[in-house]
Amino acid sequence: MGADVTTDFGLKIRKITGRGGAEVSGINLGPDLQPATIKAIREQLLEHKVIFFRGQHQLTDQSQEAFAKLLGEPVAHPTVPTAENTDYVLELDSEFGGRADTWHTDVTFVDAYPQASILRALTVPEAGGDTIWSNTEAAYEHLPEVLKQLANNLRAIHSNLYDYAARRPKAPAEDAQRYADVFASTIYETEHPVVRVHPETGKPSLLLGHFLQRFVGLSSHDSKLIFELLQSHAILEENTIRWRWQEGDVAIWDNRATQHKAINDYGTQHRVVHRVTIAGDVPVGLDGQRSKTLSVRENPAKKQAA
């Protein structure tokens, strides 16, 4: 880690890698922070893509939601019910399939997917369960020029409907049914540019991740090959930030300029994190074309309530 830098508002910033990530100290997150402090947090988020706060034990579900409202408009997940007694909190519990262990950007199967996510660690394994983020602005910046030109001209279909068994061949049958009944209970299909322009920084980034199903105008075979090529650059080690969780930690990331995944290396140990997302905007590509919703429909594989 690099040397600490202290901001005008008393925040201490320590960069984690050369291409993203910073630990922020000297602050207790909550609903009573002043506008100038919130502005400073947003500035650090835009610069570092993901920022971390240790030891935020004072936060509850309710104060996490209230803090989120200072950063923007919280939004609930479009298909998964919120945690008990909350309006926006998504609980990811490893005992109920909440492992999120493939590379993704949150909720890109809708058009205006979240601009940011706030994740709070409640229960962490003694070993394992780290989360890794990729800076997709840096990934685009360092693409070979030929691949930039390819990506610039691609649009892709994202959906929350995918082959669950193929992605999780060892998952029990009840997990697959829960996926159909809950996560994919309503099926969304959305067309996004593969290179989106950040609405605040103006910088381009790669919009990929596991919700991408195919590229517009290309076959499934060609889409798979091109996706693997571009995705391999998006998640190069030099573009990534890895965080070892402690209970009470909070991570905030710019969901418009990152991908992430949780490392599923902790076996039967228990891991619980709570996430609140902030409403985003409809992405715009380098050509000025916006993302668009293609379809929203009920999943026929979902079990109907009795």
mmCIF file of C-alpha atoms in Angstrom:
data_model
loop_
_atom_site.group_PDB
_atom_site.id
_atom_site.type_symbol
_atom_site.label_atom_id
_atom_site.label_comp_id
_atom_site.label_asym_id
_atom_site.label_seq_id
_atom_site.Cartn_x
_atom_site.Cartn_y
_atom_site.Cartn_z
ATOM 1 C CA MET A 1 0.000 0.000 0.000
ATOM 2 C CA GLY A 2 1.110 3.530 -0.638
ATOM 3 C CA ALA A 3 1.538 6.472 1.719
ATOM 4 C CA ASP A 4 -1.506 8.098 3.314
ATOM 5 C CA VAL A 5 -2.890 11.310 1.831
ATOM 6 C CA THR A 6 -5.129 13.526 3.972
ATOM 7 C CA THR A 7 -7.917 15.466 2.239
ATOM 8 C CA ASP A 8 -9.294 18.880 3.177
ATOM 9 C CA PHE A 9 -12.093 17.150 5.107
ATOM 10 C CA GLY A 10 -9.830 15.023 7.284
ATOM 11 C CA LEU A 11 -10.194 11.823 5.278
ATOM 12 C CA LYS A 12 -7.055 9.723 5.067
ATOM 13 C CA ILE A 13 -6.646 8.036 1.692
ATOM 14 C CA ARG A 14 -4.316 5.115 1.048
ATOM 15 C CA LYS A 15 -4.141 3.774 -2.495
ATOM 16 C CA ILE A 16 -4.261 0.007 -2.786
ATOM 17 C CA THR A 17 -3.052 -0.589 -6.350
ATOM 18 C CA GLY A 18 -1.668 1.439 -9.218
ATOM 19 C CA ARG A 19 -4.934 1.227 -11.180
ATOM 20 C CA GLY A 20 -7.611 1.540 -8.541
ATOM 21 C CA GLY A 21 -8.832 1.025 -5.028
ATOM 22 C CA ALA A 22 -8.261 3.115 -1.909
ATOM 23 C CA GLU A 23 -8.779 2.646 1.809
ATOM 24 C CA VAL A 24 -10.440 5.647 3.454
ATOM 25 C CA SER A 25 -10.051 6.237 7.183
ATOM 26 C CA GLY A 26 -10.890 8.986 9.649
ATOM 27 C CA ILE A 27 -14.658 8.772 9.145
ATOM 28 C CA ASN A 28 -17.717 7.032 10.550
ATOM 29 C CA LEU A 29 -20.258 6.432 7.826
ATOM 30 C CA GLY A 30 -23.862 7.276 8.574
ATOM 31 C CA PRO A 31 -26.842 9.516 7.827
ATOM 32 C CA ASP A 32 -25.447 12.592 9.611
ATOM 33 C CA LEU A 33 -22.475 13.303 7.332
ATOM 34 C CA GLN A 34 -22.215 16.831 5.966
ATOM 35 C CA PRO A 35 -22.610 17.589 2.230
ATOM 36 C CA ALA A 36 -18.930 18.552 1.923
ATOM 37 C CA THR A 37 -17.892 15.145 3.290
ATOM 38 C CA ILE A 38 -20.276 13.342 0.932
ATOM 39 C CA LYS A 39 -18.810 15.345 -1.949
ATOM 40 C CA ALA A 40 -15.310 14.263 -0.891
ATOM 41 C CA ILE A 41 -16.381 10.608 -0.749
ATOM 42 C CA ARG A 42 -17.863 10.839 -4.242
ATOM 43 C CA GLU A 43 -14.659 12.435 -5.545
ATOM 44 C CA GLN A 44 -12.586 9.581 -4.119
ATOM 45 C CA LEU A 45 -15.005 7.069 -5.616
ATOM 46 C CA LEU A 46 -14.681 8.576 -9.090
ATOM 47 C CA GLU A 47 -10.900 8.611 -8.825
ATOM 48 C CA HIS A 48 -10.284 5.178 -7.305
ATOM 49 C CA LYS A 49 -13.396 3.252 -8.580
ATOM 50 C CA VAL A 50 -13.750 1.320 -5.298
ATOM 51 C CA ILE A 51 -13.154 2.654 -1.801
ATOM 52 C CA PHE A 52 -13.037 0.776 1.505
ATOM 53 C CA PHE A 53 -13.844 1.734 5.098
ATOM 54 C CA ARG A 54 -12.729 -0.487 7.973
ATOM 55 C CA GLY A 55 -14.598 -0.983 11.230
ATOM 56 C CA GLN A 56 -17.956 0.596 10.461
ATOM 57 C CA HIS A 57 -19.656 -1.378 13.254
ATOM 58 C CA GLN A 58 -22.024 1.491 14.026
ATOM 59 C CA LEU A 59 -23.968 0.870 10.827
ATOM 60 C CA THR A 60 -27.260 -0.997 10.842
ATOM 61 C CA ASP A 61 -29.426 -1.880 7.868
ATOM 62 C CA GLN A 62 -31.421 1.276 8.463
ATOM 63 C CA SER A 63 -28.410 3.591 8.779
ATOM 64 C CA GLN A 64 -26.788 1.951 5.751
ATOM 65 C CA GLU A 65 -29.925 2.819 3.776
ATOM 66 C CA ALA A 66 -29.958 6.358 5.199
ATOM 67 C CA PHE A 67 -26.291 6.844 4.302
ATOM 68 C CA ALA A 68 -27.016 5.590 0.785
ATOM 69 C CA LYS A 69 -29.638 8.327 0.398
ATOM 70 C CA LEU A 70 -26.877 10.913 0.870
ATOM 71 C CA LEU A 71 -25.066 9.492 -2.174
ATOM 72 C CA GLY A 72 -28.120 9.255 -4.428
ATOM 73 C CA GLU A 73 -31.445 7.462 -4.763
ATOM 74 C CA PRO A 74 -31.367 3.907 -3.377
ATOM 75 C CA VAL A 75 -33.069 1.242 -5.476
ATOM 76 C CA ALA A 76 -34.147 -2.286 -4.594
ATOM 77 C CA HIS A 77 -33.092 -5.265 -6.670
ATOM 78 C CA PRO A 78 -35.594 -5.759 -9.541
ATOM 79 C CA THR A 79 -36.312 -9.417 -8.694
ATOM 80 C CA VAL A 80 -34.838 -10.418 -5.318
ATOM 81 C CA PRO A 81 -36.842 -9.410 -2.206
ATOM 82 C CA THR A 82 -35.178 -7.058 0.247
ATOM 83 C CA ALA A 83 -33.971 -8.174 3.665
ATOM 84 C CA GLU A 84 -36.506 -8.183 6.473
ATOM 85 C CA ASN A 85 -37.519 -4.730 7.770
ATOM 86 C CA THR A 86 -35.634 -2.898 5.004
ATOM 87 C CA ASP A 87 -36.574 -1.051 1.853
ATOM 88 C CA TYR A 88 -33.414 -1.542 -0.206
ATOM 89 C CA VAL A 89 -31.017 -4.005 1.457
ATOM 90 C CA LEU A 90 -30.086 -7.105 -0.558
ATOM 91 C CA GLU A 91 -28.749 -9.866 1.681
ATOM 92 C CA LEU A 92 -26.107 -12.168 0.205
ATOM 93 C CA ASP A 93 -25.904 -15.177 2.514
ATOM 94 C CA SER A 94 -23.591 -18.038 1.521
ATOM 95 C CA GLU A 95 -25.964 -20.569 3.112
ATOM 96 C CA PHE A 96 -28.697 -19.578 0.647
ATOM 97 C CA GLY A 97 -26.719 -19.369 -2.587
ATOM 98 C CA GLY A 98 -25.453 -15.806 -2.078
ATOM 99 C CA ARG A 99 -21.901 -16.273 -3.335
ATOM 100 C CA ALA A 100 -21.755 -13.972 -6.435
ATOM 101 C CA ASP A 101 -18.619 -15.790 -7.595
ATOM 102 C CA THR A 102 -18.496 -14.854 -11.272
ATOM 103 C CA TRP A 103 -17.312 -11.582 -12.808
ATOM 104 C CA HIS A 104 -20.175 -9.118 -13.228
ATOM 105 C CA THR A 105 -21.332 -5.535 -13.042
ATOM 106 C CA ASP A 106 -24.427 -5.253 -10.861
ATOM 107 C CA VAL A 107 -27.828 -5.584 -12.584
ATOM 108 C CA THR A 108 -26.753 -4.821 -16.166
ATOM 109 C CA PHE A 109 -29.769 -6.776 -17.388
ATOM 110 C CA VAL A 110 -31.795 -3.551 -16.957
ATOM 111 C CA ASP A 111 -31.163 -0.340 -18.881
ATOM 112 C CA ALA A 112 -30.459 2.181 -16.083
ATOM 113 C CA TYR A 113 -28.480 -0.208 -13.883
ATOM 114 C CA PRO A 114 -27.086 1.085 -10.548
ATOM 115 C CA GLN A 115 -24.385 3.752 -10.562
ATOM 116 C CA ALA A 116 -22.874 2.545 -7.288
ATOM 117 C CA SER A 117 -23.127 -0.209 -4.694
ATOM 118 C CA ILE A 118 -22.511 -0.072 -0.951
ATOM 119 C CA LEU A 119 -21.569 -3.436 0.579
ATOM 120 C CA ARG A 120 -21.293 -4.066 4.333
ATOM 121 C CA ALA A 121 -19.726 -7.186 5.843
ATOM 122 C CA LEU A 122 -21.710 -8.775 8.669
ATOM 123 C CA THR A 123 -20.176 -12.254 8.849
ATOM 124 C CA VAL A 124 -16.869 -13.179 7.245
ATOM 125 C CA PRO A 125 -14.998 -16.508 7.021
ATOM 126 C CA GLU A 126 -11.836 -16.980 9.042
ATOM 127 C CA ALA A 127 -10.058 -17.480 5.728
ATOM 128 C CA GLY A 128 -11.212 -16.846 2.179
ATOM 129 C CA GLY A 129 -14.211 -14.968 0.838
ATOM 130 C CA ASP A 130 -12.266 -11.991 -0.535
ATOM 131 C CA THR A 131 -13.816 -9.811 -3.240
ATOM 132 C CA ILE A 132 -11.975 -8.686 -6.375
ATOM 133 C CA TRP A 133 -12.851 -5.650 -8.488
ATOM 134 C CA SER A 134 -11.650 -4.766 -11.967
ATOM 135 C CA ASN A 135 -11.226 -1.189 -13.175
ATOM 136 C CA THR A 136 -12.950 -1.335 -16.569
ATOM 137 C CA GLU A 137 -11.872 2.207 -17.500
ATOM 138 C CA ALA A 138 -8.233 1.172 -17.132
ATOM 139 C CA ALA A 139 -9.023 -2.038 -19.015
ATOM 140 C CA TYR A 140 -10.357 -0.063 -21.988
ATOM 141 C CA GLU A 141 -7.514 2.453 -21.852
ATOM 142 C CA HIS A 142 -4.906 -0.296 -22.106
ATOM 143 C CA LEU A 143 -6.597 -2.337 -24.826
ATOM 144 C CA PRO A 144 -4.624 -2.687 -28.064
ATOM 145 C CA GLU A 145 -5.952 -0.156 -30.579
ATOM 146 C CA VAL A 146 -7.361 -2.869 -32.860
ATOM 147 C CA LEU A 147 -9.407 -4.295 -30.004
ATOM 148 C CA LYS A 148 -10.578 -0.819 -29.018
ATOM 149 C CA GLN A 149 -11.960 -0.334 -32.510
ATOM 150 C CA LEU A 150 -13.705 -3.708 -32.311
ATOM 151 C CA ALA A 151 -15.245 -2.936 -28.919
ATOM 152 C CA ASN A 152 -16.271 0.575 -29.993
ATOM 153 C CA ASN A 153 -18.556 -0.869 -32.665
ATOM 154 C CA LEU A 154 -20.191 -3.638 -30.632
ATOM 155 C CA ARG A 155 -23.492 -3.699 -28.800
ATOM 156 C CA ALA A 156 -24.508 -6.587 -26.572
ATOM 157 C CA ILE A 157 -27.608 -8.214 -25.112
ATOM 158 C CA HIS A 158 -27.594 -8.590 -21.332
ATOM 159 C CA SER A 159 -30.088 -10.771 -19.454
ATOM 160 C CA ASN A 160 -30.631 -12.338 -16.046
ATOM 161 C CA LEU A 161 -31.692 -15.560 -17.802
ATOM 162 C CA TYR A 162 -28.750 -17.890 -18.373
ATOM 163 C CA ASP A 163 -27.884 -21.586 -18.177
ATOM 164 C CA TYR A 164 -27.636 -21.950 -14.406
ATOM 165 C CA ALA A 165 -26.621 -25.616 -14.521
ATOM 166 C CA ALA A 166 -23.777 -24.892 -16.939
ATOM 167 C CA ARG A 167 -22.411 -22.111 -14.731
ATOM 168 C CA ARG A 168 -22.873 -24.016 -11.466
ATOM 169 C CA PRO A 169 -22.715 -27.734 -12.362
ATOM 170 C CA LYS A 170 -22.230 -28.790 -8.723
ATOM 171 C CA ALA A 171 -25.069 -26.687 -7.314
ATOM 172 C CA PRO A 172 -27.948 -28.607 -5.695
ATOM 173 C CA ALA A 173 -31.277 -28.774 -7.525
ATOM 174 C CA GLU A 174 -32.936 -26.493 -4.973
ATOM 175 C CA ASP A 175 -30.449 -23.723 -5.853
ATOM 176 C CA ALA A 176 -31.374 -23.973 -9.525
ATOM 177 C CA GLN A 177 -35.066 -23.801 -8.700
ATOM 178 C CA ARG A 178 -34.478 -20.822 -6.394
ATOM 179 C CA TYR A 179 -32.684 -19.107 -9.279
ATOM 180 C CA ALA A 180 -35.755 -19.566 -11.523
ATOM 181 C CA ASP A 181 -38.249 -18.699 -8.787
ATOM 182 C CA VAL A 182 -36.485 -15.593 -7.497
ATOM 183 C CA PHE A 183 -33.518 -14.152 -9.387
ATOM 184 C CA ALA A 184 -34.933 -14.938 -12.839
ATOM 185 C CA SER A 185 -38.612 -14.802 -11.860
ATOM 186 C CA THR A 186 -38.953 -11.897 -14.285
ATOM 187 C CA ILE A 187 -36.698 -12.100 -17.334
ATOM 188 C CA TYR A 188 -35.083 -8.887 -18.566
ATOM 189 C CA GLU A 189 -33.262 -8.391 -21.860
ATOM 190 C CA THR A 190 -31.424 -5.135 -22.480
ATOM 191 C CA GLU A 191 -29.127 -3.931 -25.251
ATOM 192 C CA HIS A 192 -26.043 -1.989 -24.106
ATOM 193 C CA PRO A 193 -23.006 -0.531 -25.862
ATOM 194 C CA VAL A 194 -19.874 -2.558 -25.122
ATOM 195 C CA VAL A 195 -18.059 0.729 -24.517
ATOM 196 C CA ARG A 196 -20.018 3.178 -22.386
ATOM 197 C CA VAL A 197 -19.093 6.772 -21.587
ATOM 198 C CA HIS A 198 -19.055 7.685 -17.900
ATOM 199 C CA PRO A 199 -21.611 10.473 -17.312
ATOM 200 C CA GLU A 200 -19.412 12.265 -14.754
ATOM 201 C CA THR A 201 -15.825 11.716 -15.888
ATOM 202 C CA GLY A 202 -16.468 11.361 -19.634
ATOM 203 C CA LYS A 203 -14.132 8.362 -19.731
ATOM 204 C CA PRO A 204 -14.970 5.209 -21.741
ATOM 205 C CA SER A 205 -15.087 1.792 -20.097
ATOM 206 C CA LEU A 206 -15.834 -1.803 -21.075
ATOM 207 C CA LEU A 207 -19.358 -2.989 -20.258
ATOM 208 C CA LEU A 208 -19.156 -6.796 -20.143
ATOM 209 C CA GLY A 209 -19.601 -9.329 -17.293
ATOM 210 C CA HIS A 210 -21.620 -12.510 -16.888
ATOM 211 C CA PHE A 211 -25.018 -11.021 -17.756
ATOM 212 C CA LEU A 212 -23.816 -10.507 -21.328
ATOM 213 C CA GLN A 213 -25.447 -13.196 -23.494
ATOM 214 C CA ARG A 214 -24.407 -12.318 -27.049
ATOM 215 C CA PHE A 215 -23.349 -9.470 -29.324
ATOM 216 C CA VAL A 216 -25.838 -7.873 -31.673
ATOM 217 C CA GLY A 217 -25.440 -9.225 -35.218
ATOM 218 C CA LEU A 218 -23.152 -12.100 -34.236
ATOM 219 C CA SER A 219 -23.793 -15.801 -33.697
ATOM 220 C CA SER A 220 -23.582 -17.413 -30.278
ATOM 221 C CA HIS A 221 -20.304 -19.062 -31.306
ATOM 222 C CA ASP A 222 -18.672 -15.818 -32.459
ATOM 223 C CA SER A 223 -20.092 -13.952 -29.461
ATOM 224 C CA LYS A 224 -18.508 -16.442 -27.058
ATOM 225 C CA LEU A 225 -15.085 -16.102 -28.663
ATOM 226 C CA ILE A 226 -15.150 -12.299 -28.744
ATOM 227 C CA PHE A 227 -16.538 -12.077 -25.216
ATOM 228 C CA GLU A 228 -13.753 -14.277 -23.860
ATOM 229 C CA LEU A 229 -11.161 -12.141 -25.651
ATOM 230 C CA LEU A 230 -12.450 -8.797 -24.378
ATOM 231 C CA GLN A 231 -13.309 -10.118 -20.914
ATOM 232 C CA SER A 232 -9.791 -11.509 -20.530
ATOM 233 C CA HIS A 233 -8.457 -7.968 -20.926
ATOM 234 C CA ALA A 234 -11.091 -6.526 -18.573
ATOM 235 C CA ILE A 235 -9.956 -8.777 -15.713
ATOM 236 C CA LEU A 236 -6.191 -8.741 -16.222
ATOM 237 C CA GLU A 237 -4.444 -8.832 -12.856
ATOM 238 C CA GLU A 238 -2.965 -5.364 -13.317
ATOM 239 C CA ASN A 239 -6.515 -3.944 -13.555
ATOM 240 C CA THR A 240 -7.761 -5.571 -10.344
ATOM 241 C CA ILE A 241 -8.147 -4.719 -6.662
ATOM 242 C CA ARG A 242 -8.514 -7.466 -4.023
ATOM 243 C CA TRP A 243 -9.981 -6.881 -0.561
ATOM 244 C CA ARG A 244 -9.684 -9.132 2.501
ATOM 245 C CA TRP A 245 -12.862 -8.540 4.493
ATOM 246 C CA GLN A 246 -13.183 -7.965 8.209
ATOM 247 C CA GLU A 247 -16.536 -7.739 9.964
ATOM 248 C CA GLY A 248 -17.807 -4.153 9.852
ATOM 249 C CA ASP A 249 -15.999 -3.279 6.617
ATOM 250 C CA VAL A 250 -17.819 -1.271 3.955
ATOM 251 C CA ALA A 251 -16.914 -1.145 0.262
ATOM 252 C CA ILE A 252 -18.393 1.370 -2.174
ATOM 253 C CA TRP A 253 -17.770 0.967 -5.877
ATOM 254 C CA ASP A 254 -18.552 2.839 -9.056
ATOM 255 C CA ASN A 255 -20.711 0.279 -10.817
ATOM 256 C CA ARG A 256 -20.354 2.190 -14.103
ATOM 257 C CA ALA A 257 -16.591 1.590 -14.251
ATOM 258 C CA THR A 258 -15.991 -1.776 -12.578
ATOM 259 C CA GLN A 259 -16.695 -5.482 -12.528
ATOM 260 C CA HIS A 260 -16.366 -7.634 -9.418
ATOM 261 C CA LYS A 261 -16.597 -11.175 -8.087
ATOM 262 C CA ALA A 262 -16.518 -12.844 -4.672
ATOM 263 C CA ILE A 263 -13.941 -15.606 -4.289
ATOM 264 C CA ASN A 264 -15.731 -18.854 -3.473
ATOM 265 C CA ASP A 265 -12.893 -20.503 -1.554
ATOM 266 C CA TYR A 266 -14.301 -20.759 1.983
ATOM 267 C CA GLY A 267 -16.250 -24.031 1.806
ATOM 268 C CA THR A 268 -18.944 -24.312 4.464
ATOM 269 C CA GLN A 269 -17.789 -21.275 6.433
ATOM 270 C CA HIS A 270 -20.494 -18.639 6.762
ATOM 271 C CA ARG A 271 -20.375 -15.343 4.849
ATOM 272 C CA VAL A 272 -23.082 -12.655 4.967
ATOM 273 C CA VAL A 273 -22.930 -9.220 3.351
ATOM 274 C CA HIS A 274 -25.634 -6.576 2.882
ATOM 275 C CA ARG A 275 -25.773 -4.424 -0.239
ATOM 276 C CA VAL A 276 -27.593 -1.220 -1.099
ATOM 277 C CA THR A 277 -27.437 0.123 -4.660
ATOM 278 C CA ILE A 278 -27.823 3.691 -5.943
ATOM 279 C CA ALA A 279 -29.986 4.420 -8.991
ATOM 280 C CA GLY A 280 -28.043 4.918 -12.202
ATOM 281 C CA ASP A 281 -28.531 6.404 -15.640
ATOM 282 C CA VAL A 282 -29.065 4.795 -19.028
ATOM 283 C CA PRO A 283 -25.618 4.181 -20.572
ATOM 284 C CA VAL A 284 -24.515 6.034 -23.693
ATOM 285 C CA GLY A 285 -21.982 4.665 -26.166
ATOM 286 C CA LEU A 286 -19.202 6.503 -27.963
ATOM 287 C CA ASP A 287 -21.602 7.010 -30.881
ATOM 288 C CA GLY A 288 -24.170 8.707 -28.637
ATOM 289 C CA GLN A 289 -26.624 5.789 -28.788
ATOM 290 C CA ARG A 290 -28.293 4.882 -25.507
ATOM 291 C CA SER A 291 -28.988 1.454 -24.063
ATOM 292 C CA LYS A 292 -32.513 0.135 -24.565
ATOM 293 C CA THR A 293 -34.811 -2.397 -22.954
ATOM 294 C CA LEU A 294 -35.722 -5.201 -25.363
ATOM 295 C CA SER A 295 -38.149 -7.259 -23.290
ATOM 296 C CA VAL A 296 -39.511 -7.902 -19.798
ATOM 297 C CA ARG A 297 -41.454 -11.111 -19.241
ATOM 298 C CA GLU A 298 -42.322 -13.698 -16.597
ATOM 299 C CA ASN A 299 -40.144 -16.808 -16.429
ATOM 300 C CA PRO A 300 -42.231 -19.866 -17.453
ATOM 301 C CA ALA A 301 -39.921 -22.092 -15.367
ATOM 302 C CA LYS A 302 -40.936 -20.306 -12.177
ATOM 303 C CA LYS A 303 -43.072 -22.318 -9.790
ATOM 304 C CA GLN A 304 -46.447 -20.654 -9.365
ATOM 305 C CA ALA A 305 -47.596 -19.829 -5.852
ATOM 306 C CA ALA A 306 -50.275 -22.161 -4.537
#
